[in-house]
mmCIF file of C-alpha atoms in Angstrom:
data_model
loop_
_atom_site.group_PDB
_atom_site.id
_atom_site.type_symbol
_atom_site.label_atom_id
_atom_site.label_comp_id
_atom_site.label_asym_id
_atom_site.label_seq_id
_atom_site.Cartn_x
_atom_site.Cartn_y
_atom_site.Cartn_z
ATOM 1 C CA MET A 1 -43.916 7.016 -16.037
ATOM 2 C CA ARG A 2 -41.463 9.788 -14.916
ATOM 3 C CA ARG A 3 -39.996 7.310 -12.165
ATOM 4 C CA TRP A 4 -39.319 4.834 -15.002
ATOM 5 C CA VAL A 5 -37.635 7.295 -17.386
ATOM 6 C CA LEU A 6 -35.626 8.839 -14.275
ATOM 7 C CA ALA A 7 -34.193 5.286 -13.256
ATOM 8 C CA TRP A 8 -32.994 4.883 -16.978
ATOM 9 C CA LEU A 9 -31.359 8.130 -16.992
ATOM 10 C CA VAL A 10 -29.634 7.187 -13.744
ATOM 11 C CA ALA A 11 -28.462 3.991 -15.165
ATOM 12 C CA LEU A 12 -27.268 5.682 -18.307
ATOM 13 C CA LEU A 13 -25.482 8.209 -16.377
ATOM 14 C CA SER A 14 -23.626 5.762 -14.026
ATOM 15 C CA VAL A 15 -22.594 3.555 -17.217
ATOM 16 C CA CYS A 16 -21.288 6.679 -19.493
ATOM 17 C CA LEU A 17 -19.725 8.966 -16.926
ATOM 18 C CA PRO A 18 -16.298 8.156 -15.274
ATOM 19 C CA GLU A 19 -16.222 6.884 -11.883
ATOM 20 C CA GLY A 20 -16.453 9.343 -9.434
ATOM 21 C CA ALA A 21 -18.125 11.749 -11.724
ATOM 22 C CA LEU A 22 -21.443 11.618 -10.042
ATOM 23 C CA ALA A 23 -19.669 12.628 -6.922
ATOM 24 C CA ASP A 24 -18.583 15.722 -8.333
ATOM 25 C CA GLY A 25 -19.282 18.710 -5.783
ATOM 26 C CA ALA A 26 -19.520 16.619 -2.713
ATOM 27 C CA TRP A 27 -15.886 16.711 -1.921
ATOM 28 C CA GLN A 28 -15.225 18.356 1.476
ATOM 29 C CA HIS A 29 -11.673 20.336 1.768
ATOM 30 C CA ASP A 30 -9.147 21.235 4.290
ATOM 31 C CA GLU A 31 -5.389 22.145 3.876
ATOM 32 C CA THR A 32 -2.234 23.026 5.591
ATOM 33 C CA ALA A 33 1.047 24.478 4.779
ATOM 34 C CA HIS A 34 2.159 21.519 2.494
ATOM 35 C CA TYR A 35 -0.898 19.253 2.081
ATOM 36 C CA ARG A 36 -4.271 19.481 0.433
ATOM 37 C CA PHE A 37 -7.077 17.344 1.836
ATOM 38 C CA ARG A 38 -10.415 16.053 0.389
ATOM 39 C CA TRP A 39 -12.987 13.399 1.259
ATOM 40 C CA LEU A 40 -16.482 12.712 0.225
ATOM 41 C CA ASP A 41 -18.482 11.036 3.046
ATOM 42 C CA GLY A 42 -19.428 13.620 5.765
ATOM 43 C CA SER A 43 -18.538 10.679 8.581
ATOM 44 C CA LEU A 44 -14.922 11.096 7.405
ATOM 45 C CA ARG A 45 -14.528 14.556 8.758
ATOM 46 C CA GLY A 46 -13.191 13.233 12.243
ATOM 47 C CA PHE A 47 -10.671 11.199 10.533
ATOM 48 C CA ALA A 48 -9.664 14.166 8.262
ATOM 49 C CA ALA A 49 -9.154 16.428 11.339
ATOM 50 C CA GLY A 50 -6.888 14.008 12.767
ATOM 51 C CA LEU A 51 -4.921 13.704 9.864
ATOM 52 C CA VAL A 52 -4.444 17.682 9.386
ATOM 53 C CA ALA A 53 -3.463 18.012 13.021
ATOM 54 C CA GLY A 54 -0.522 15.828 12.600
ATOM 55 C CA VAL A 55 0.498 16.114 9.312
ATOM 56 C CA GLU A 56 3.107 18.902 9.426
ATOM 57 C CA ALA A 57 5.096 17.346 12.276
ATOM 58 C CA HIS A 58 5.318 14.018 10.354
ATOM 59 C CA HIS A 59 6.203 15.957 7.080
ATOM 60 C CA SER A 60 9.165 17.884 9.050
ATOM 61 C CA ARG A 61 10.185 14.615 10.662
ATOM 62 C CA ILE A 62 10.100 12.510 7.567
ATOM 63 C CA TYR A 63 11.751 14.821 5.188
ATOM 64 C CA GLY A 64 14.307 15.875 7.239
ATOM 65 C CA GLU A 65 15.380 12.162 8.077
ATOM 66 C CA LEU A 66 16.022 12.276 3.993
ATOM 67 C CA GLY A 67 17.963 15.528 4.090
ATOM 68 C CA LEU A 68 15.180 17.234 1.983
ATOM 69 C CA SER A 69 13.736 20.709 2.697
ATOM 70 C CA PRO A 70 10.079 20.851 4.015
ATOM 71 C CA GLU A 71 9.423 22.886 0.744
ATOM 72 C CA ALA A 72 10.818 20.341 -1.526
ATOM 73 C CA GLY A 73 8.818 19.469 -4.119
ATOM 74 C CA GLY A 74 5.726 21.582 -3.569
ATOM 75 C CA PRO A 75 2.300 20.455 -1.985
ATOM 76 C CA THR A 76 0.934 17.040 -1.579
ATOM 77 C CA GLU A 77 -2.758 16.248 -2.402
ATOM 78 C CA VAL A 78 -4.430 13.874 0.089
ATOM 79 C CA VAL A 79 -7.554 11.969 -0.842
ATOM 80 C CA LEU A 80 -9.436 10.166 1.899
ATOM 81 C CA VAL A 81 -12.143 7.592 1.320
ATOM 82 C CA SER A 82 -14.241 5.170 3.499
ATOM 83 C CA ASP A 83 -13.103 1.985 2.732
ATOM 84 C CA ALA A 84 -10.746 -0.031 0.125
ATOM 85 C CA ASP A 85 -13.217 -0.671 -2.397
ATOM 86 C CA ALA A 86 -13.624 3.113 -2.567
ATOM 87 C CA LEU A 87 -9.700 3.949 -2.622
ATOM 88 C CA ASN A 88 -9.473 1.473 -5.660
ATOM 89 C CA ARG A 89 -12.190 2.842 -7.592
ATOM 90 C CA ILE A 90 -11.418 6.375 -7.168
ATOM 91 C CA ALA A 91 -7.542 5.823 -7.553
ATOM 92 C CA ARG A 92 -8.147 3.996 -10.910
ATOM 93 C CA ALA A 93 -10.574 6.820 -12.175
ATOM 94 C CA GLU A 94 -8.410 9.586 -11.069
ATOM 95 C CA ASN A 95 -4.785 8.064 -12.244
ATOM 96 C CA GLU A 96 -5.232 6.639 -15.895
ATOM 97 C CA GLY A 97 -3.563 3.087 -16.218
ATOM 98 C CA SER A 98 -3.078 2.569 -12.398
ATOM 99 C CA ARG A 99 -3.944 -0.713 -11.205
ATOM 100 C CA PRO A 100 -3.664 -0.511 -7.458
ATOM 101 C CA PRO A 101 -4.119 -3.771 -5.236
ATOM 102 C CA GLU A 102 -7.705 -4.402 -3.690
ATOM 103 C CA TRP A 103 -6.196 -4.901 -0.562
ATOM 104 C CA ALA A 104 -4.208 -1.619 -0.272
ATOM 105 C CA ASP A 105 -4.871 0.817 2.965
ATOM 106 C CA GLY A 106 -3.046 3.562 1.340
ATOM 107 C CA LEU A 107 -1.746 4.399 -2.350
ATOM 108 C CA ALA A 108 0.954 6.951 -3.122
ATOM 109 C CA TYR A 109 1.689 8.603 -6.358
ATOM 110 C CA PRO A 110 5.230 10.255 -5.853
ATOM 111 C CA LEU A 111 5.942 11.941 -8.901
ATOM 112 C CA ARG A 112 2.167 13.116 -9.004
ATOM 113 C CA ARG A 113 2.368 13.937 -5.439
ATOM 114 C CA ARG A 114 -0.726 12.426 -4.485
ATOM 115 C CA ILE A 115 -1.839 10.236 -1.685
ATOM 116 C CA TYR A 116 -4.781 8.172 -1.236
ATOM 117 C CA LEU A 117 -5.917 6.534 2.246
ATOM 118 C CA GLN A 118 -8.935 4.733 3.482
ATOM 119 C CA ALA A 119 -10.342 4.835 6.961
ATOM 120 C CA SER A 120 -11.764 1.272 7.650
ATOM 121 C CA ARG A 121 -9.197 0.298 10.047
ATOM 122 C CA GLY A 122 -9.385 3.316 12.340
ATOM 123 C CA PRO A 123 -7.349 6.223 13.261
ATOM 124 C CA ASP A 124 -4.396 4.714 14.490
ATOM 125 C CA GLU A 125 -3.813 2.473 11.383
ATOM 126 C CA LEU A 126 -4.654 5.386 9.238
ATOM 127 C CA ASP A 127 -2.216 7.504 10.956
ATOM 128 C CA LYS A 128 0.646 4.821 10.553
ATOM 129 C CA THR A 129 -0.413 4.346 6.760
ATOM 130 C CA PHE A 130 -0.416 8.059 6.272
ATOM 131 C CA GLN A 131 3.228 8.092 7.694
ATOM 132 C CA HIS A 132 4.155 5.498 5.314
ATOM 133 C CA GLU A 133 2.741 7.171 2.339
ATOM 134 C CA ILE A 134 4.245 10.536 3.065
ATOM 135 C CA SER A 135 7.674 8.640 3.164
ATOM 136 C CA HIS A 136 7.086 7.488 -0.171
ATOM 137 C CA VAL A 137 6.332 11.062 -1.709
ATOM 138 C CA ALA A 138 9.454 11.986 0.225
ATOM 139 C CA LEU A 139 11.536 9.669 -1.462
ATOM 140 C CA GLY A 140 9.898 10.189 -4.737
ATOM 141 C CA THR A 141 10.868 13.685 -4.619
ATOM 142 C CA LEU A 142 14.533 12.800 -4.018
ATOM 143 C CA ALA A 143 15.045 9.957 -6.359
ATOM 144 C CA GLN A 144 12.688 11.127 -9.185
ATOM 145 C CA GLY A 145 11.539 7.594 -9.722
ATOM 146 C CA ARG A 146 14.999 5.693 -9.330
ATOM 147 C CA ALA A 147 14.600 4.181 -5.969
ATOM 148 C CA PRO A 148 13.744 0.425 -6.262
ATOM 149 C CA VAL A 149 10.766 -0.762 -4.618
ATOM 150 C CA TRP A 150 12.549 -2.646 -1.666
ATOM 151 C CA LEU A 151 14.233 0.592 -0.793
ATOM 152 C CA ALA A 152 10.995 2.555 -0.763
ATOM 153 C CA GLU A 153 9.155 0.335 1.295
ATOM 154 C CA GLY A 154 11.913 -0.438 3.552
ATOM 155 C CA LEU A 155 12.590 3.121 4.391
ATOM 156 C CA ALA A 156 8.669 3.811 4.415
ATOM 157 C CA ILE A 157 8.455 1.078 7.188
ATOM 158 C CA GLN A 158 11.044 2.451 9.228
ATOM 159 C CA GLN A 159 9.899 6.044 9.183
ATOM 160 C CA SER A 160 6.070 5.087 10.044
ATOM 161 C CA GLU A 161 6.258 1.916 12.169
ATOM 162 C CA PRO A 162 7.813 0.391 15.324
ATOM 163 C CA ILE A 163 9.530 -2.827 15.213
ATOM 164 C CA ALA A 164 6.841 -5.638 14.458
ATOM 165 C CA PHE A 165 7.270 -8.937 15.871
ATOM 166 C CA GLU A 166 5.264 -10.575 12.892
ATOM 167 C CA ARG A 167 7.975 -9.059 10.195
ATOM 168 C CA ILE A 168 10.658 -10.645 12.314
ATOM 169 C CA TRP A 169 8.898 -13.999 12.387
ATOM 170 C CA LEU A 170 8.574 -13.770 8.557
ATOM 171 C CA LEU A 171 12.091 -13.084 8.082
ATOM 172 C CA THR A 172 13.236 -15.417 10.299
ATOM 173 C CA GLU A 173 10.965 -18.470 8.668
ATOM 174 C CA ALA A 174 12.204 -17.410 5.242
ATOM 175 C CA ALA A 175 15.910 -17.255 5.912
ATOM 176 C CA THR A 176 15.466 -20.530 7.935
ATOM 177 C CA MET A 177 13.951 -22.213 4.950
ATOM 178 C CA GLY A 178 15.721 -20.822 2.157
ATOM 179 C CA ALA A 179 12.800 -18.811 0.922
ATOM 180 C CA LEU A 180 14.240 -14.970 0.809
ATOM 181 C CA HIS A 181 13.626 -13.220 -2.541
ATOM 182 C CA ASP A 182 16.426 -11.569 -4.483
ATOM 183 C CA LEU A 183 16.653 -8.079 -4.066
ATOM 184 C CA ASP A 184 16.710 -7.739 -8.092
ATOM 185 C CA ASP A 185 13.121 -9.345 -8.079
ATOM 186 C CA LEU A 186 12.064 -6.791 -5.598
ATOM 187 C CA ALA A 187 13.493 -3.768 -7.459
ATOM 188 C CA ALA A 188 10.277 -2.926 -9.549
ATOM 189 C CA GLY A 189 7.441 -4.660 -7.540
ATOM 190 C CA PHE A 190 6.385 -6.876 -4.674
ATOM 191 C CA PRO A 191 4.154 -10.066 -4.770
ATOM 192 C CA ALA A 192 0.471 -9.357 -4.786
ATOM 193 C CA GLY A 193 -0.329 -10.429 -1.466
ATOM 194 C CA GLY A 194 -0.086 -13.389 0.871
ATOM 195 C CA ALA A 195 2.961 -14.712 2.715
ATOM 196 C CA ARG A 196 5.380 -14.014 -0.141
ATOM 197 C CA ALA A 197 4.304 -10.279 0.052
ATOM 198 C CA GLY A 198 4.907 -10.421 3.750
ATOM 199 C CA VAL A 199 8.357 -11.809 3.436
ATOM 200 C CA ALA A 200 9.144 -8.895 0.797
ATOM 201 C CA TYR A 201 8.263 -6.328 3.230
ATOM 202 C CA ALA A 202 10.349 -8.117 6.066
ATOM 203 C CA GLN A 203 13.443 -8.473 4.031
ATOM 204 C CA SER A 204 13.208 -4.919 2.687
ATOM 205 C CA VAL A 205 12.969 -3.199 6.190
ATOM 206 C CA HIS A 206 15.837 -5.539 7.455
ATOM 207 C CA PHE A 207 18.099 -5.001 4.405
ATOM 208 C CA VAL A 208 17.576 -1.099 4.817
ATOM 209 C CA GLY A 209 18.407 -1.366 8.517
ATOM 210 C CA TYR A 210 21.422 -3.424 7.661
ATOM 211 C CA LEU A 211 22.751 -0.786 5.415
ATOM 212 C CA ARG A 212 22.055 1.941 7.910
ATOM 213 C CA LYS A 213 23.897 -0.133 10.640
ATOM 214 C CA THR A 214 26.787 -1.519 8.703
ATOM 215 C CA PHE A 215 27.732 1.804 6.892
ATOM 216 C CA GLY A 216 26.559 4.329 9.125
ATOM 217 C CA GLU A 217 23.897 7.181 8.730
ATOM 218 C CA GLU A 218 26.385 9.447 7.106
ATOM 219 C CA ARG A 219 27.080 7.160 4.139
ATOM 220 C CA PHE A 220 23.484 5.993 3.948
ATOM 221 C CA ALA A 221 22.694 9.728 3.565
ATOM 222 C CA ARG A 222 25.125 9.731 0.824
ATOM 223 C CA PHE A 223 23.638 6.773 -0.831
ATOM 224 C CA LEU A 224 20.241 8.487 -1.025
ATOM 225 C CA GLU A 225 21.877 11.831 -2.171
ATOM 226 C CA VAL A 226 23.709 10.104 -5.267
ATOM 227 C CA LEU A 227 20.678 8.144 -5.927
ATOM 228 C CA GLY A 228 18.981 11.514 -6.154
ATOM 229 C CA GLU A 229 21.437 13.128 -8.672
ATOM 230 C CA PRO A 230 20.412 12.683 -12.432
ATOM 231 C CA GLY A 231 22.771 10.346 -14.654
ATOM 232 C CA GLY A 232 22.912 10.289 -18.269
ATOM 233 C CA PRO A 233 19.776 10.976 -20.139
ATOM 234 C CA SER A 234 19.407 7.192 -20.750
ATOM 235 C CA GLU A 235 20.318 5.709 -17.211
ATOM 236 C CA ALA A 236 18.300 3.021 -16.401
ATOM 237 C CA PRO A 237 17.060 2.729 -12.565
ATOM 238 C CA GLU A 238 19.307 -0.148 -11.782
ATOM 239 C CA ALA A 239 22.344 1.650 -13.376
ATOM 240 C CA ALA A 240 21.419 4.686 -10.979
ATOM 241 C CA LEU A 241 21.150 2.000 -8.013
ATOM 242 C CA ASP A 242 24.471 0.463 -8.743
ATOM 243 C CA ARG A 243 25.873 4.142 -9.198
ATOM 244 C CA ALA A 244 24.664 5.493 -5.737
ATOM 245 C CA MET A 245 25.875 1.864 -4.006
ATOM 246 C CA ARG A 246 29.486 2.177 -5.177
ATOM 247 C CA ALA A 247 29.693 5.955 -4.403
ATOM 248 C CA ALA A 248 28.265 5.449 -1.034
ATOM 249 C CA PHE A 249 29.557 2.214 0.031
ATOM 250 C CA ARG A 250 32.179 1.131 -2.297
ATOM 251 C CA LEU A 251 30.557 -2.033 -3.118
ATOM 252 C CA PRO A 252 28.009 -3.136 -5.629
ATOM 253 C CA LEU A 253 24.629 -4.260 -4.590
ATOM 254 C CA ALA A 254 25.330 -8.035 -5.328
ATOM 255 C CA THR A 255 28.212 -7.989 -3.047
ATOM 256 C CA VAL A 256 26.231 -5.958 0.195
ATOM 257 C CA GLU A 257 23.213 -8.442 -0.612
ATOM 258 C CA ARG A 258 25.573 -11.744 -0.209
ATOM 259 C CA ASP A 259 27.075 -10.133 2.994
ATOM 260 C CA TRP A 260 23.697 -9.554 4.607
ATOM 261 C CA ARG A 261 22.304 -12.969 3.569
ATOM 262 C CA GLU A 262 25.786 -14.359 5.117
ATOM 263 C CA SER A 263 25.067 -12.252 8.411
ATOM 264 C CA LEU A 264 21.707 -14.015 8.748
ATOM 265 C CA ARG A 265 23.119 -17.327 8.085
ATOM 266 C CA LEU A 266 25.906 -16.936 10.655
ATOM 267 C CA TRP A 267 23.081 -15.720 13.167
ATOM 268 C CA TRP A 268 21.123 -18.830 12.713
ATOM 269 C CA GLY A 269 24.169 -21.040 12.923
ATOM 270 C CA TRP A 270 24.983 -19.997 16.284
ATOM 271 C CA ILE A 271 21.308 -21.216 17.973
ATOM 272 C CA PRO A 272 22.279 -24.711 17.949
ATOM 273 C CA VAL A 273 25.516 -23.814 19.904
ATOM 274 C CA VAL A 274 23.795 -21.490 22.421
ATOM 275 C CA PHE A 275 20.570 -23.113 22.835
ATOM 276 C CA GLY A 276 21.120 -26.601 21.833
ATOM 277 C CA SER A 277 19.775 -28.905 18.839
ATOM 278 C CA THR A 278 16.431 -29.554 20.418
ATOM 279 C CA THR A 279 15.702 -25.989 20.731
ATOM 280 C CA LEU A 280 16.559 -25.799 17.187
ATOM 281 C CA TRP A 281 14.243 -28.530 16.144
ATOM 282 C CA ALA A 282 11.507 -26.975 18.274
ATOM 283 C CA VAL A 283 11.930 -23.502 16.749
ATOM 284 C CA THR A 284 11.929 -25.007 13.247
ATOM 285 C CA VAL A 285 8.576 -27.040 14.075
ATOM 286 C CA LEU A 286 7.104 -23.681 15.520
ATOM 287 C CA LEU A 287 8.006 -21.865 12.416
ATOM 288 C CA LEU A 288 6.352 -24.540 9.997
ATOM 289 C CA VAL A 289 3.297 -24.402 12.205
ATOM 290 C CA GLY A 290 2.895 -20.729 12.007
ATOM 291 C CA ALA A 291 3.330 -20.741 8.240
ATOM 292 C CA TRP A 292 0.658 -23.458 7.899
ATOM 293 C CA ARG A 293 -1.755 -21.567 10.207
ATOM 294 C CA ARG A 294 -1.064 -18.169 8.350
ATOM 295 C CA LYS A 295 -1.900 -19.975 5.104
ATOM 296 C CA ARG A 296 -5.020 -21.156 6.658
ATOM 297 C CA ARG A 297 -5.998 -17.709 7.709
ATOM 298 C CA GLU A 298 -5.240 -16.175 4.265
ATOM 299 C CA LYS A 299 -7.603 -18.881 2.571
ATOM 300 C CA ALA A 300 -10.285 -18.296 5.182
ATOM 301 C CA ALA A 301 -9.812 -14.486 4.297
ATOM 302 C CA ARG A 302 -9.682 -14.873 0.639
ATOM 303 C CA LEU A 303 -12.963 -16.843 0.780
ATOM 304 C CA ALA A 304 -14.579 -14.427 2.852
ATOM 305 C CA VAL A 305 -13.942 -11.658 0.219
ATOM 306 C CA LEU A 306 -15.444 -13.731 -2.559
ATOM 307 C CA ARG A 307 -18.268 -14.687 -0.577
ATOM 308 C CA SER A 308 -18.949 -10.836 0.311
ATOM 309 C CA ARG A 309 -18.277 -9.648 -3.364
ATOM 310 C CA GLU A 310 -20.710 -12.339 -4.456
ATOM 311 C CA ALA A 311 -23.385 -11.240 -2.198
ATOM 312 C CA GLU A 312 -23.148 -7.437 -3.196
ATOM 313 C CA GLU A 313 -23.116 -8.219 -6.822
ATOM 314 C CA MET A 314 -26.257 -10.297 -6.340
ATOM 315 C CA ALA A 315 -27.898 -7.525 -4.372
ATOM 316 C CA GLU A 316 -26.734 -4.904 -6.992
ATOM 317 C CA ASP A 317 -28.081 -7.107 -9.909
ATOM 318 C CA ILE A 318 -31.808 -7.088 -8.293
ATOM 319 C CA GLU A 319 -31.462 -3.294 -7.483
ATOM 320 C CA VAL A 320 -30.860 -2.500 -11.262
ATOM 321 C CA ALA A 321 -33.313 -5.220 -12.259
ATOM 322 C CA HIS A 322 -35.942 -3.313 -10.238
ATOM 323 C CA ALA A 323 -35.099 -0.006 -11.239
ATOM 324 C CA LEU A 324 -34.871 -0.460 -15.035
ATOM 325 C CA ARG A 325 -38.336 -2.582 -15.245
ATOM 326 C CA PRO A 326 -41.091 -1.043 -17.214
ATOM 327 C CA PRO A 327 -44.076 0.440 -15.346
ATOM 328 C CA PRO A 328 -46.792 -2.515 -14.632
ATOM 329 C CA SER A 329 -49.141 -1.176 -16.941
ATOM 330 C CA LEU A 330 -47.120 -2.073 -19.909
ATOM 331 C CA PHE A 331 -47.362 -5.767 -19.087
ATOM 332 C CA ASP A 332 -49.736 -6.344 -16.333
ATOM 333 C CA PRO A 333 -53.178 -7.368 -17.439
ATOM 334 C CA TYR A 334 -54.538 -6.986 -13.939
ATOM 335 C CA ASP A 335 -53.048 -3.277 -13.425
ATOM 336 C CA GLY A 336 -51.409 -3.966 -10.309
ATOM 337 C CA GLN A 337 -54.394 -5.852 -8.721
ATOM 338 C CA PRO A 338 -53.545 -9.414 -8.934
ATOM 339 C CA PRO A 339 -56.561 -11.822 -7.899
ATOM 340 C CA THR A 340 -56.563 -13.608 -4.832
ATOM 341 C CA ILE A 341 -55.815 -17.563 -4.820
ATOM 342 C CA HIS A 342 -57.767 -20.191 -2.893
#
């Protein structure tokens, strides 16, 4: 009888308490000069130790590249979990109104100075993701929510990753087929996933690189500085961006974007001259085949996720049903000793 009552109480608590509440008190902690770490699973201690060991070097470099003092903004909280499901669940529970994507490896809430990381992809990817999220917090400290998403993501990729062939391929494919996004459409957010999200990331990092190369590091730093300066009390983010673009580059975003697209078009225009039309057709065919294969992989990955979730939900339903059933004595006429059948 006591087991039955306990099962009911556990089920009731899991429904009534906020997500993560049952784990209170299980958090493990560590800290550095500018970061406060916590993680739930003891198996994550090694991952946490690696992050702790390298974080201050990452912090100094990333903040320095943005012209920020290492002390700017105060300490940042870092929450480390085992996988994407745990990351999504805990981030939602701890940040009211947050709807993070289910596929995220990391999340940053710059104005709250909070980072969430999941360790399922191994220590190297974890460290790269950590640097990416530190960049988001640093830019948030500087711009106070006025930075467009394309700038935040493009800068974070530059500060955390080497040049990736896959992103070059995606950008080339999109530019060739006229499938680039308008930067205005990438100011508030990116597509939820798939190839279009990949194009958004590739386009953002390339455009940020174009700004730095075309106008120089000094004027790019001025751009970030002006973006961080408060405007009027009712200034919209797009107005702040336009103010910073004009102050640093003497041009509005629309003009700079047009020139950037023209630079891509001119580059592609030289291919048939340098390599010949046959090579151009071969490259185009390769791009089409690559796009088709990537879509197949994405579809297969989505189906695998759906099958996995369906299996997990069925297992959970079975466990709950088993835990909540009343003791056999309430309905079993044989009192747990059924007759044998011949």
